[in-house]
Structure formats: C-alpha cells, structure tokens
CSV table of C-alpha atoms in Angstrom, one decimal:
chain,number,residue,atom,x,y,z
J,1,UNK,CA,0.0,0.0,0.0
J,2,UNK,CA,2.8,2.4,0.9
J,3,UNK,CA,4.6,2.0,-2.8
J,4,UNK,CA,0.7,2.6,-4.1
J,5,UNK,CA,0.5,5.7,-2.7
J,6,UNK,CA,4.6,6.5,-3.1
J,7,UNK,CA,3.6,5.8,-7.1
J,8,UNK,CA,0.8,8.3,-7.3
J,9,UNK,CA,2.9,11.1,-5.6
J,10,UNK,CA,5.2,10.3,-7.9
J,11,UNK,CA,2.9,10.5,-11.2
J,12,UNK,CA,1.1,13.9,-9.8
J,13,UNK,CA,4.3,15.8,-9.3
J,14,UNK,CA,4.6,15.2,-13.7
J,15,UNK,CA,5.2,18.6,-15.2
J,16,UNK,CA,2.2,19.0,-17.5
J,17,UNK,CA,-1.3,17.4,-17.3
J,18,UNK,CA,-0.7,15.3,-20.6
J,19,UNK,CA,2.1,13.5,-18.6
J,20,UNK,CA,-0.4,13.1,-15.5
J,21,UNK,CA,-2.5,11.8,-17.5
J,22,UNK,CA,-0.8,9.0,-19.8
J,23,UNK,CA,0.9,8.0,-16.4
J,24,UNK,CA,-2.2,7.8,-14.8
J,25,UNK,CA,-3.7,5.8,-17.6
J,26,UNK,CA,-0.5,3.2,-17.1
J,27,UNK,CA,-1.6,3.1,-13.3
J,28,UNK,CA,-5.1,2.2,-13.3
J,29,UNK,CA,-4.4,-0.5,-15.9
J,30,UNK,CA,-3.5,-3.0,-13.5
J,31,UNK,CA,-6.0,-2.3,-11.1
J,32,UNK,CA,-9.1,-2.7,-14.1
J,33,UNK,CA,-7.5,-6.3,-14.5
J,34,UNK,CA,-7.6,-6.7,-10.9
J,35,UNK,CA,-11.3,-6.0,-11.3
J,36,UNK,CA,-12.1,-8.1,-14.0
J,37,UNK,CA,-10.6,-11.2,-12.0
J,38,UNK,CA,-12.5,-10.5,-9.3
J,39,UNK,CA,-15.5,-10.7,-11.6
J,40,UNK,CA,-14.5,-14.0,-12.9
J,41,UNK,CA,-13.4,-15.6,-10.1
J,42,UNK,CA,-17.1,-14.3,-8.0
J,43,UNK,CA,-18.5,-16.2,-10.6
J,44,UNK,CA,-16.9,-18.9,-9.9
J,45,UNK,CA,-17.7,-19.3,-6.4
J,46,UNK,CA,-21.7,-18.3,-7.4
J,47,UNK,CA,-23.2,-21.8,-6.2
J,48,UNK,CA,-25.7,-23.1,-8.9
J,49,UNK,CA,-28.7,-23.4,-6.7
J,50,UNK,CA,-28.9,-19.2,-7.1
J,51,UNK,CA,-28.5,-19.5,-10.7
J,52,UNK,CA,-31.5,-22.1,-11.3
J,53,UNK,CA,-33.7,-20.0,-8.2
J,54,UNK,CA,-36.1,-18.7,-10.5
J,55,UNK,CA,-37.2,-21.5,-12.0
J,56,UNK,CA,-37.3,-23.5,-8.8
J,57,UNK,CA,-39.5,-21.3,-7.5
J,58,UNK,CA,-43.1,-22.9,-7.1
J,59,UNK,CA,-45.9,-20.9,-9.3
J,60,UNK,CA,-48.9,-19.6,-7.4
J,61,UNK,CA,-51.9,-18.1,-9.1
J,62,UNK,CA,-52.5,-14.6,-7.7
J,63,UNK,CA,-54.7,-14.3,-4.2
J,64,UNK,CA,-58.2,-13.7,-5.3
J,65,UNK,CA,-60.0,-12.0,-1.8
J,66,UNK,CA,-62.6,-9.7,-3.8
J,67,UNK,CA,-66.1,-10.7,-4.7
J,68,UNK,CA,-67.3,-13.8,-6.0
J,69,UNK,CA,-70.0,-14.4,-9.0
J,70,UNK,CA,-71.4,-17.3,-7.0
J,71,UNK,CA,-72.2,-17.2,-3.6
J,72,UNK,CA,-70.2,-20.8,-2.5
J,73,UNK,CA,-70.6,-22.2,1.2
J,74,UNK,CA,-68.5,-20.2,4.3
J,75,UNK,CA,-66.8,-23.5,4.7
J,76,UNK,CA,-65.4,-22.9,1.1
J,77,UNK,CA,-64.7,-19.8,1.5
J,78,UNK,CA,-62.6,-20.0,4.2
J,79,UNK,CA,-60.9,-22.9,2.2
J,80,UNK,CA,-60.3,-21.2,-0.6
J,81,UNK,CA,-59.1,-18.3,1.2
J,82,UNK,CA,-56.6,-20.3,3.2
J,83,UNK,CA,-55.1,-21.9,0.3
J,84,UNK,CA,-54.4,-18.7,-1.9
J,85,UNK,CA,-53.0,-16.5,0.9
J,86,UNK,CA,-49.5,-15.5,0.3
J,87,UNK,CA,-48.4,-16.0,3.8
J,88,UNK,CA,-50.1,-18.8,6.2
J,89,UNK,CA,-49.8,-20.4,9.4
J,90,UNK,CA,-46.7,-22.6,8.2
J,91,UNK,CA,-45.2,-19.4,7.7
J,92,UNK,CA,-45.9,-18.6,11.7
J,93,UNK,CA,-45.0,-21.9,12.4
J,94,UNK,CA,-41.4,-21.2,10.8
J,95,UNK,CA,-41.1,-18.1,12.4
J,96,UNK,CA,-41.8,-19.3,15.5
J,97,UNK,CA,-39.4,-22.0,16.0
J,98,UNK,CA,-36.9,-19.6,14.3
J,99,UNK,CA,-37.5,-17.5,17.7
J,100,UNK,CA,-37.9,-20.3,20.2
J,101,UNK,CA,-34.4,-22.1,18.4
J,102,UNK,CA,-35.8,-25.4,17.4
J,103,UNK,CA,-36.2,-25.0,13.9
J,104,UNK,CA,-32.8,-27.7,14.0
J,105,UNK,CA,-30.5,-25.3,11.5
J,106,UNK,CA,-27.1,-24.6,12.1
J,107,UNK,CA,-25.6,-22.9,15.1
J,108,UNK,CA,-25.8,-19.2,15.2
J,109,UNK,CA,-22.8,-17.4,15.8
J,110,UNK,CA,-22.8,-13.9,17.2
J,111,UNK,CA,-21.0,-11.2,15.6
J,112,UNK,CA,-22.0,-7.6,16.6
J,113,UNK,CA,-23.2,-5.8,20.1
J,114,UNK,CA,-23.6,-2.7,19.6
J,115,UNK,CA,-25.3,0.0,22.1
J,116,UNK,CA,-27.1,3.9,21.9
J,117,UNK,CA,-28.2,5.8,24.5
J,118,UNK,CA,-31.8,4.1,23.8
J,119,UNK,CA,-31.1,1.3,21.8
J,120,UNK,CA,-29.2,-2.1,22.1
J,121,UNK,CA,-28.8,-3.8,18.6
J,122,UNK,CA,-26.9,-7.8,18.7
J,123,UNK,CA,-26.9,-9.6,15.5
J,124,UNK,CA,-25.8,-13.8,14.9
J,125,UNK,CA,-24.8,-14.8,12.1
J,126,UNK,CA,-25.3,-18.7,10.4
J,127,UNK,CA,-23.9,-20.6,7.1
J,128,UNK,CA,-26.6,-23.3,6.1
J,129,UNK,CA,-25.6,-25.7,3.8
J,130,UNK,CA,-27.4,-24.2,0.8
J,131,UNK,CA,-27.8,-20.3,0.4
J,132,UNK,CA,-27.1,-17.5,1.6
J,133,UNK,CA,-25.8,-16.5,4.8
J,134,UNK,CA,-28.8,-16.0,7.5
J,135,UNK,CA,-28.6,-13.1,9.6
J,136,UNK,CA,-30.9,-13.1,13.1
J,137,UNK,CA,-30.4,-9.9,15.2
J,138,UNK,CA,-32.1,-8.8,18.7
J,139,UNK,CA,-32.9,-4.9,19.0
J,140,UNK,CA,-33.9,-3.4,22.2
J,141,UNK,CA,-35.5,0.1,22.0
J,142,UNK,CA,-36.5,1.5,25.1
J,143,UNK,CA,-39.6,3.4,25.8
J,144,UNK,CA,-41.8,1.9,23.4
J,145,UNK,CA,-44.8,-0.1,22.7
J,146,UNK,CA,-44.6,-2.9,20.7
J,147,UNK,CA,-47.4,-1.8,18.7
J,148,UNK,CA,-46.1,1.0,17.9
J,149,UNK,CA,-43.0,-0.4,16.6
J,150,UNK,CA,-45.5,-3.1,14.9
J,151,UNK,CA,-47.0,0.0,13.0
J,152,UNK,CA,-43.4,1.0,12.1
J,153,UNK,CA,-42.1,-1.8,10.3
J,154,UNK,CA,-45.0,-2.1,8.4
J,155,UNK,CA,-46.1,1.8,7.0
J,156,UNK,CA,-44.1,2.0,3.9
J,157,UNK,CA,-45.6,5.2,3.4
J,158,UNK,CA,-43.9,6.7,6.8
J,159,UNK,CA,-40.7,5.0,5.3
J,160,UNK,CA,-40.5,7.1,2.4
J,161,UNK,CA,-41.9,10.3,3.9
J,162,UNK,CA,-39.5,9.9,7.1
J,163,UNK,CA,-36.6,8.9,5.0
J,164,UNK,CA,-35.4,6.5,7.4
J,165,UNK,CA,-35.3,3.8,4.8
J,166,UNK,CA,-33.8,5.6,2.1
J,167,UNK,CA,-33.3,3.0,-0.1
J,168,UNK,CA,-37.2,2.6,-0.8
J,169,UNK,CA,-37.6,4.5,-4.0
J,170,UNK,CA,-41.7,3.1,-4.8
J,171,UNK,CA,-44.3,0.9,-3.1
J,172,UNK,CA,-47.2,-0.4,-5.0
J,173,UNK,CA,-50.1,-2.4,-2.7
J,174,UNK,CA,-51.0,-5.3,-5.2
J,175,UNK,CA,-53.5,-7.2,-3.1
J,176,UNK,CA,-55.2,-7.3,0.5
J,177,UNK,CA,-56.8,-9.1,2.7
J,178,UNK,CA,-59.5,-6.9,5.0
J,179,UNK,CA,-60.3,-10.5,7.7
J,180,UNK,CA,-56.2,-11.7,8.2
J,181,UNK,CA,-54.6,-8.2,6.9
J,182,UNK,CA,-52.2,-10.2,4.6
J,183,UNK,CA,-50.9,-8.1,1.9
J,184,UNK,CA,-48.7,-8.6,-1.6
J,185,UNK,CA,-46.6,-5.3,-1.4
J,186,UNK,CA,-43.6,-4.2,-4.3
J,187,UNK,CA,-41.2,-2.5,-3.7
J,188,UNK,CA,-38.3,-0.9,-5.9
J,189,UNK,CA,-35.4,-0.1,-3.9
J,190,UNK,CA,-32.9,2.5,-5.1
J,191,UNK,CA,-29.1,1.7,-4.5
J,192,UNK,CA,-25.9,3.8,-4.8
J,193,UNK,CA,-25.3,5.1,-8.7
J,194,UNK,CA,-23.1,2.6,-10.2
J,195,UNK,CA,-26.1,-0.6,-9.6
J,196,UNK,CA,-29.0,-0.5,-10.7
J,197,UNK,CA,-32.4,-1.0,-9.0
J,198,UNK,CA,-34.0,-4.1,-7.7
J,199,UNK,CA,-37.8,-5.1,-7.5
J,200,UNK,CA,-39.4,-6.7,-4.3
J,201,UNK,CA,-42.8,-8.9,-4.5
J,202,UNK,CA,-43.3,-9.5,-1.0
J,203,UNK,CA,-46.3,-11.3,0.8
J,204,UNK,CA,-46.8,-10.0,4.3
J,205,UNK,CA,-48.8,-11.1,7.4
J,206,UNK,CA,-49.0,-10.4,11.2
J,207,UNK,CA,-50.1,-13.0,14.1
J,208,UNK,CA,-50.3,-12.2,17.6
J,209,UNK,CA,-50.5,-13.9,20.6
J,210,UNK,CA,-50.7,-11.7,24.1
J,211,UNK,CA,-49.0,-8.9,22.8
J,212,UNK,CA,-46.1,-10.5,21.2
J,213,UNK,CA,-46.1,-9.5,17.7
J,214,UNK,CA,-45.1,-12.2,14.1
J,215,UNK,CA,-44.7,-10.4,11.4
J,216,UNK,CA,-43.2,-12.3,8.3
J,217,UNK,CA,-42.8,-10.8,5.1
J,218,UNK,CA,-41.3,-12.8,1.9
J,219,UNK,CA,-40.6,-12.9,-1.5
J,220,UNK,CA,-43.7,-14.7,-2.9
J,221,UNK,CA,-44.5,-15.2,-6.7
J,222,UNK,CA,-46.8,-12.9,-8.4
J,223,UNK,CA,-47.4,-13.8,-12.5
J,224,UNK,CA,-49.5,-11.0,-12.3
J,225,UNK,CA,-46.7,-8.5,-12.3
J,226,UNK,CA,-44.3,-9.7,-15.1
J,227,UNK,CA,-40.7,-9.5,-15.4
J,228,UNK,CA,-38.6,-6.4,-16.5
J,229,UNK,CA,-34.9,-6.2,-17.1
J,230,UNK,CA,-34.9,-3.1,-15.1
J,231,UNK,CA,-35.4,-3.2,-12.2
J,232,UNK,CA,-34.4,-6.8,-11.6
J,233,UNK,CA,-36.5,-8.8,-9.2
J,234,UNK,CA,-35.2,-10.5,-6.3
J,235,UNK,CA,-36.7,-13.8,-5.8
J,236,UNK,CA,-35.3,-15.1,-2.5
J,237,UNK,CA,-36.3,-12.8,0.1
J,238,UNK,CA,-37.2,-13.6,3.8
J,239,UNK,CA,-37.3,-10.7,6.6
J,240,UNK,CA,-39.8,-11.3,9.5
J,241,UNK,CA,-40.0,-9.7,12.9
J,242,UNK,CA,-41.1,-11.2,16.8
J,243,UNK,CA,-42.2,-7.9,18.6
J,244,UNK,CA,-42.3,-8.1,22.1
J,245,UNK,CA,-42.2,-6.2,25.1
J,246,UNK,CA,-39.5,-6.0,27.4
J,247,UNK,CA,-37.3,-5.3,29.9
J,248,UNK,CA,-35.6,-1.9,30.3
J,249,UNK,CA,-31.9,-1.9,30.5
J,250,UNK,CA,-32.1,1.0,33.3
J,251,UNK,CA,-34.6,0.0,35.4
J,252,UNK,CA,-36.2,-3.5,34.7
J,253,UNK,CA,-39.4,-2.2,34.0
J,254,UNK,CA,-41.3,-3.4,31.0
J,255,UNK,CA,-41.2,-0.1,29.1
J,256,UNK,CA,-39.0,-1.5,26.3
J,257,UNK,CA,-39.6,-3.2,23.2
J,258,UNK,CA,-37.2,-5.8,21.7
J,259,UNK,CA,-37.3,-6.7,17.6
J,260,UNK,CA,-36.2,-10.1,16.3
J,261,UNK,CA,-35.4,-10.1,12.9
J,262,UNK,CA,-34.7,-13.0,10.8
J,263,UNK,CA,-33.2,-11.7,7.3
J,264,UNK,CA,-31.7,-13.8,4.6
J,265,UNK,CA,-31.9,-12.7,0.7
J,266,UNK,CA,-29.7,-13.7,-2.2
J,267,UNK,CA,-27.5,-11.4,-2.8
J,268,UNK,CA,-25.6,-13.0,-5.8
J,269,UNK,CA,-22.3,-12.2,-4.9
J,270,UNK,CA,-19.5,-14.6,-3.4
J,271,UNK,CA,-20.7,-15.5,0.4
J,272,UNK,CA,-17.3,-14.8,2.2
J,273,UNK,CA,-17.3,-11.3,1.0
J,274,UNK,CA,-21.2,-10.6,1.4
J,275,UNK,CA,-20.4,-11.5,5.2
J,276,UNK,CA,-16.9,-9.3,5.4
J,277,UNK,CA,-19.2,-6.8,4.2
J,278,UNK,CA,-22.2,-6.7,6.7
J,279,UNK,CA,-20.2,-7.3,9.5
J,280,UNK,CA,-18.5,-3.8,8.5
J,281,UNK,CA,-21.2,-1.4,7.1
J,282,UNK,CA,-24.9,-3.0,8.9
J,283,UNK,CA,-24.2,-1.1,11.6
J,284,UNK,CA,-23.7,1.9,10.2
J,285,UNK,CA,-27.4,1.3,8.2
J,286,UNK,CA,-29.3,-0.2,11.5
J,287,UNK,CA,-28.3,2.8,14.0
J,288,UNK,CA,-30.8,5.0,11.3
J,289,UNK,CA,-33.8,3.0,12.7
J,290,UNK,CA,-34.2,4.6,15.9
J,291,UNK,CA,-34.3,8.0,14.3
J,292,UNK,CA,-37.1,7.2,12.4
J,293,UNK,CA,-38.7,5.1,15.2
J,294,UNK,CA,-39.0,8.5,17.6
J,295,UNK,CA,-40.3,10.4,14.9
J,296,UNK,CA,-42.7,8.1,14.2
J,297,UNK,CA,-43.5,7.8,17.6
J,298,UNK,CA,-44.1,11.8,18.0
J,299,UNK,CA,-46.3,11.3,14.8
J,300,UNK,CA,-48.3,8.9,16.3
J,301,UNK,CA,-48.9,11.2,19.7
J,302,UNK,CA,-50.0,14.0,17.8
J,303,UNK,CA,-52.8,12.2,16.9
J,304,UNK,CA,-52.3,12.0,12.7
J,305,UNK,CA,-54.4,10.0,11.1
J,306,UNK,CA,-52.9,6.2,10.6
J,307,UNK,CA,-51.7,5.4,6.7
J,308,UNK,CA,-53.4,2.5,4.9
J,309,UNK,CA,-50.0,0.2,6.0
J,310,UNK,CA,-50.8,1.2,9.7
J,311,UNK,CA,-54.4,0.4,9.5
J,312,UNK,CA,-53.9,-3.3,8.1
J,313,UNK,CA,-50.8,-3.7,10.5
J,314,UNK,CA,-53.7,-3.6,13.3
J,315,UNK,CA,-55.3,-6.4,11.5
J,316,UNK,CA,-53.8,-9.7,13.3
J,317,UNK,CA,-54.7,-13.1,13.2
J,318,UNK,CA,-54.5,-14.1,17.2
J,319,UNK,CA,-53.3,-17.6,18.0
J,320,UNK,CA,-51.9,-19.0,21.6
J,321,UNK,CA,-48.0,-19.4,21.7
J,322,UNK,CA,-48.1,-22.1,24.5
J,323,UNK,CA,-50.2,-24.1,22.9
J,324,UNK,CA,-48.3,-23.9,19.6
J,325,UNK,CA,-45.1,-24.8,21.9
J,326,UNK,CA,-46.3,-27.6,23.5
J,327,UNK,CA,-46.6,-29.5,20.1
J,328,UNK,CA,-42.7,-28.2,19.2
J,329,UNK,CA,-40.0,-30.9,20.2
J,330,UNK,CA,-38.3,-30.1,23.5
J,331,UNK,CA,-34.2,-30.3,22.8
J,332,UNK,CA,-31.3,-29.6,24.2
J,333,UNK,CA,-30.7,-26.1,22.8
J,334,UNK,CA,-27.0,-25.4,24.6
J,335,UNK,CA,-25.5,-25.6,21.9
J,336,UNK,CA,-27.4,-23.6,19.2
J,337,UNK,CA,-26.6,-20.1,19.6
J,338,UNK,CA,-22.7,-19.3,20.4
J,339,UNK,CA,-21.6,-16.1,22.0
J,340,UNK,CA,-18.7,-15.7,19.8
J,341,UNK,CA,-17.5,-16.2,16.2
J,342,UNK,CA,-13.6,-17.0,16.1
J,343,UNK,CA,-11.8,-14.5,13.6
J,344,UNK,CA,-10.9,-16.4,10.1
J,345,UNK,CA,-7.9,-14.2,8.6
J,346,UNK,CA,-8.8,-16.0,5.3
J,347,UNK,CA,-8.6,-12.4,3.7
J,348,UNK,CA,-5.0,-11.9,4.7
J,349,UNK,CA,-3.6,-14.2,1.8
J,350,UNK,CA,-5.9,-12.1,-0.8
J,351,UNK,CA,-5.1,-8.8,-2.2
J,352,UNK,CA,-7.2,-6.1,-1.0
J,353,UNK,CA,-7.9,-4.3,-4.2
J,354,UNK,CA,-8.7,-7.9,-5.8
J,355,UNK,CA,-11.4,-8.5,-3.3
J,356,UNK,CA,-12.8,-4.8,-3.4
J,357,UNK,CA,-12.8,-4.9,-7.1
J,358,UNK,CA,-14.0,-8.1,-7.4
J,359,UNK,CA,-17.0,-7.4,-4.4
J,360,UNK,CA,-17.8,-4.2,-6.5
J,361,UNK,CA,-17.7,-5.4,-10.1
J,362,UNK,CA,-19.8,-8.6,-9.0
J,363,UNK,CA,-22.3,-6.3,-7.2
J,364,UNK,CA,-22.6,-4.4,-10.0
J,365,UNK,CA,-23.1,-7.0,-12.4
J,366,UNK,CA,-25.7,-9.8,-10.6
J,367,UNK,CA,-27.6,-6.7,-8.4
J,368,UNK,CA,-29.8,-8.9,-6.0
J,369,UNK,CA,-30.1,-8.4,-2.7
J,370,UNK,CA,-31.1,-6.1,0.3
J,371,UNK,CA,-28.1,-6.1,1.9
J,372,UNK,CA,-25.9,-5.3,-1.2
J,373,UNK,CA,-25.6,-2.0,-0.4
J,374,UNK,CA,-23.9,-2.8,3.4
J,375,UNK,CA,-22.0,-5.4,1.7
J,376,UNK,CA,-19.9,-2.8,-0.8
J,377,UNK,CA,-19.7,-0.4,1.5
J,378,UNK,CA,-18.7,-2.4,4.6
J,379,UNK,CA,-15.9,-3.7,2.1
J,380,UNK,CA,-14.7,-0.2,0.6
J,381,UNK,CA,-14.7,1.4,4.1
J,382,UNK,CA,-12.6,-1.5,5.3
J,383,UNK,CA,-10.2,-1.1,2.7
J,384,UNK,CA,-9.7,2.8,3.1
J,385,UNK,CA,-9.2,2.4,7.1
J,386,UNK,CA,-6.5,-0.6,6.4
J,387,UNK,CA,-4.9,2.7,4.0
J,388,UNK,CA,-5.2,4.8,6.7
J,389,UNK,CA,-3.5,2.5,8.7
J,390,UNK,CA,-0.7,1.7,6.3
C-alpha cells in the first residue's frame, strides 16, 4: 500500500497534465485487470442453486379475496381463502421455532453488540448448507410499545416520507386481505449510482399472541406482475419480525420493546465477501432506525391519522404461543446459539484491491439483494481504514 501511494505522488508531481495523465492511464491499468478477475473468479464461487432460483420457484396463481360471482358455502370460502394467501400459518409456524431455536439449522454465531443511549442492537450470524448466509439480530428500544413499533415496520408510506429507509424508491399495494390483513406489497429499492435498481414482490402477514407480535414478510410469486430487465427482481427474500415487550436496561421495568429479525436474501455475490461486508457497514445502516422510530412515535402522539399500511398492521390473526409450543419438540438447545464467532484471517492471503474490485464489479453485475448496499460499503470502508492504517 505504501509504494501505491509512493507511485501516485510520484505521477502527480509530472510537469504538465498530458504526462499526469498517460501516467495515470498506465496506473489504473493493472487495477481494471484486478477488477475483471475478481468478476471471474465471483462467478466462480456463485453456487448453482442461485443461478437455477427462479425456475425452482413454485408458481402460485394470484390471491383472489374480492367478490365472487357465486355465492359458495362459508366453509369454502374460508378454504379457498386459506389456500391462496401469500403467507399462512406454516409461515408462523417457521417463524416461530426460528424464535424459540428449534427450527434444527445450524448454530448461530454472534458477531456484533452494539449500544445507543436508547437502543441495544446484537446480531448472529449462520452458514446453512445451501444459500445464503442467515442473519438473526435482537434490538432493544427502550420506551416503546410494541405496537407502535409493529406500525413501524409495516407503513411503507412513513418509510419514504420519514426517509429512514432511504433505499425505498416506490411501493405499490397489489393485493389485500380486509379478515387476516395479509398483503402482496412491491417494492423498488434504489441503490448507490453505479447498480442498478432491484424489485421486491413480497407477501406479508401479522399473528399475535398476548402482545407478542409475528410479522413475516417474503418474496412470494406474483405472475400477475411480469418480469422487467430493469429493475431486476429479487426472488429469494425472507425478513420477518417477533415484537415483544420487554425489559428496560435502566430500570427493569417493562417499558422497552425488543425486535427479532430474521433476514436472509440472495445477494448473488460470493458468500465470504457478502459476510466481510455486513459485518462492516450493517451497523452503520441499522443505528438510522431509531431515528425514524421517535419520529414516528411523535407522529403517532399528535394524533395524525394512521396510513393504509398502519391500519392493516392492526389487523392480526390471534393464536396462543403455548399451545403452539407444547406441540414443538423439547431439545437440548445449549448448543445452538454461540456467544462468539472465532476471527478467520482467510482475507490476509488475498489482495485487498482484488477482493474490493471483485466485491464491486460482482455487485454491479448480478444486483440482487437487500443487503448489497452494506456489503460494498462495509468492504470499501474496510479497505480505506486498512490505507489509513498503512
């Protein structure tokens, strides 16, 4: 790194621009071929279940919840209903043991613990066998409600107004369900200048069981919306919430609220780098959250009227968590969630503008994935501090 930056003193002290500028042209040569590998050799370590994703993907036909020429029995409504929602009750059922840790994956290793004034934010991390890395983090906001924070999550409307979420550029609502509030949302979500934008069809749904909130949302299929090179739909997509209240951290009162989010997506670029990447810049995107979350909280005490996301956010379908635990298996669950993740130094033996260029350039080129824009960023500010270093 130090003759890199010895070389481009060297070059700018040139007498005339022309001279800059051929040596210039010399310099960055090398780098652009640094790039290009990186490209090639992201592709190569692109596992082919991503590639063939789309076409694995089981078709639906679209949710049909408006009127009916025939006037069929309640029974068969209800049926029918059931069977076309985009989220249902084996949804809660995989959310749930997600948040009790008996859904038998892989050990979760923690990797962040971070704190604000009002806010406590710990995230695990997980490598199943197939896809992408799975991410599971615990917030704790203090002086909250839960269904406030419910409301939150789910007004799309307050999340482009607010700006908290600036990466939502549009949100279209493409179906709803008035009895279970379950709702087919897209989104197109704006990322930095040199990707493009993706597409989002995602099914959404809220149970609740005492005041403890299960919110899942997921990419579901939707013919009804078709394809477009731009923007480019992401079809793996899983990001669901457990709301709950609980304890403050100053006094032990129940006046906090703590979010567990399960997020996974794919992000089409090499795994090893996607997690270099959020372990580096998700923090920096999470701590914008609670910002947003006391605005919206000041919103909702001045009384304005709720958006059309708030309203069907209210609309739960109740069930009883103890009952639905008493039919999960009982394990030994010691061993499933670990309080630390050893430190690989895999990236030592790797040149650092190979694995930036090649993070970048694959970005660039697949473009799925929420957490893309952590990802590049988490890599390039890596990079520039181990400069800074140097």
């Amino acid at each position: 790194m130090v003759l890199i930056l010895e070389a481009l003193v060297e070059i700018l002290r040139r007498p005339t621009v022309a001279d800059v500028a051929v040596e210039l042209a010399a310099f960055v040569a090398p780098l652009w071929i640094a790039v290009f590998a990186g490209l090639l050799l992201g592709w190569a370590w692109r596992p082919g279940w991503a590639t063939g994703l789309s076409g694995a993907v089981k078709t639906e036909s679209a949710p049909s919840l408006g009127p009916h020429s025939a006037a069929p029995s309640m029974k068969a409504v209800e049926e029918r209903r059931s069977e076309k929602l985009a989220v249902t009750e084996e949804d809660l059922q995989h959310l749930f043991r997600l948040v009790e840790v008996t859904d038998g994956g892989p050990e979760w290793h923690k990797m962040m613990d971070k704190s604000l004034p009002n806010m406590r934010y710990q995230a695990w991390r997980r490598d199943p066998e197939t896809g992408p890395p799975q991410y599971r983090s615990s917030t704790l906001y203090e002086d909250v409600t839960p269904e406030i924070v419910r409301d939150f999550f789910w007004d799309d409307e307050f999340r482009i107004k607010n700006g908290w979420d600036d990466m939502l550029l549009e949100h279209t609502t493409l179906e709803e369900c008035p009895t279970t509030g379950t709702m087919v949302v897209q989104w197109v979500r704006k990322f930095p200048f040199f990707c493009s934008n993706r597409e989002y069809i995602i099914g959404r749904r809220i149970w609740e069981s005492g005041r403890t909130y299960y919110c899942i949302t997921k990419g579901v299929p939707c013919p009804a919306v078709p394809r477009r090179n731009k923007p480019r739909r992401v079809d793996l997509y899983y990001s669901s919430w457990c709301i709950r209240a609980a304890e403050s951290r100053r006094d032990g009162r129940m006046t906090a609220c703590e979010v567990l989010l399960f997020h996974h997506e794919d992000m089409g670029i090499p795994w090893e780098i996607a997690k270099l990447g959020v372990r580096q810049g998700m923090w920096s995107c999470v701590r914008k959250i609670e910002p947003g979350l006391r605005a919206y909280q000041l919103a909702r005490r001045s009384n304005e009227p709720l958006s059309p996301f708030a309203f069907m956010a209210q609309i739960n379908t109740k069930f009883d968590a103890d009952k639905l635990r008493s039919f999960e298996t009982i394990t030994d669950l010691s061993g499933n969630v670990v309080e630390a993740e050893k430190q690989k130094n895999w990236t030592s033996s790797i040149p650092k503008f190979l694995v930036v260029g090649g993070a970048v350039a694959i970005a660039c080129t697949l473009d799925h994935g929420l957490l893309t824009k952590a990802v590049i960023f988490g890599v390039a500010r890596r990079f520039a501090n181990i400069g800074k270093r140097l």
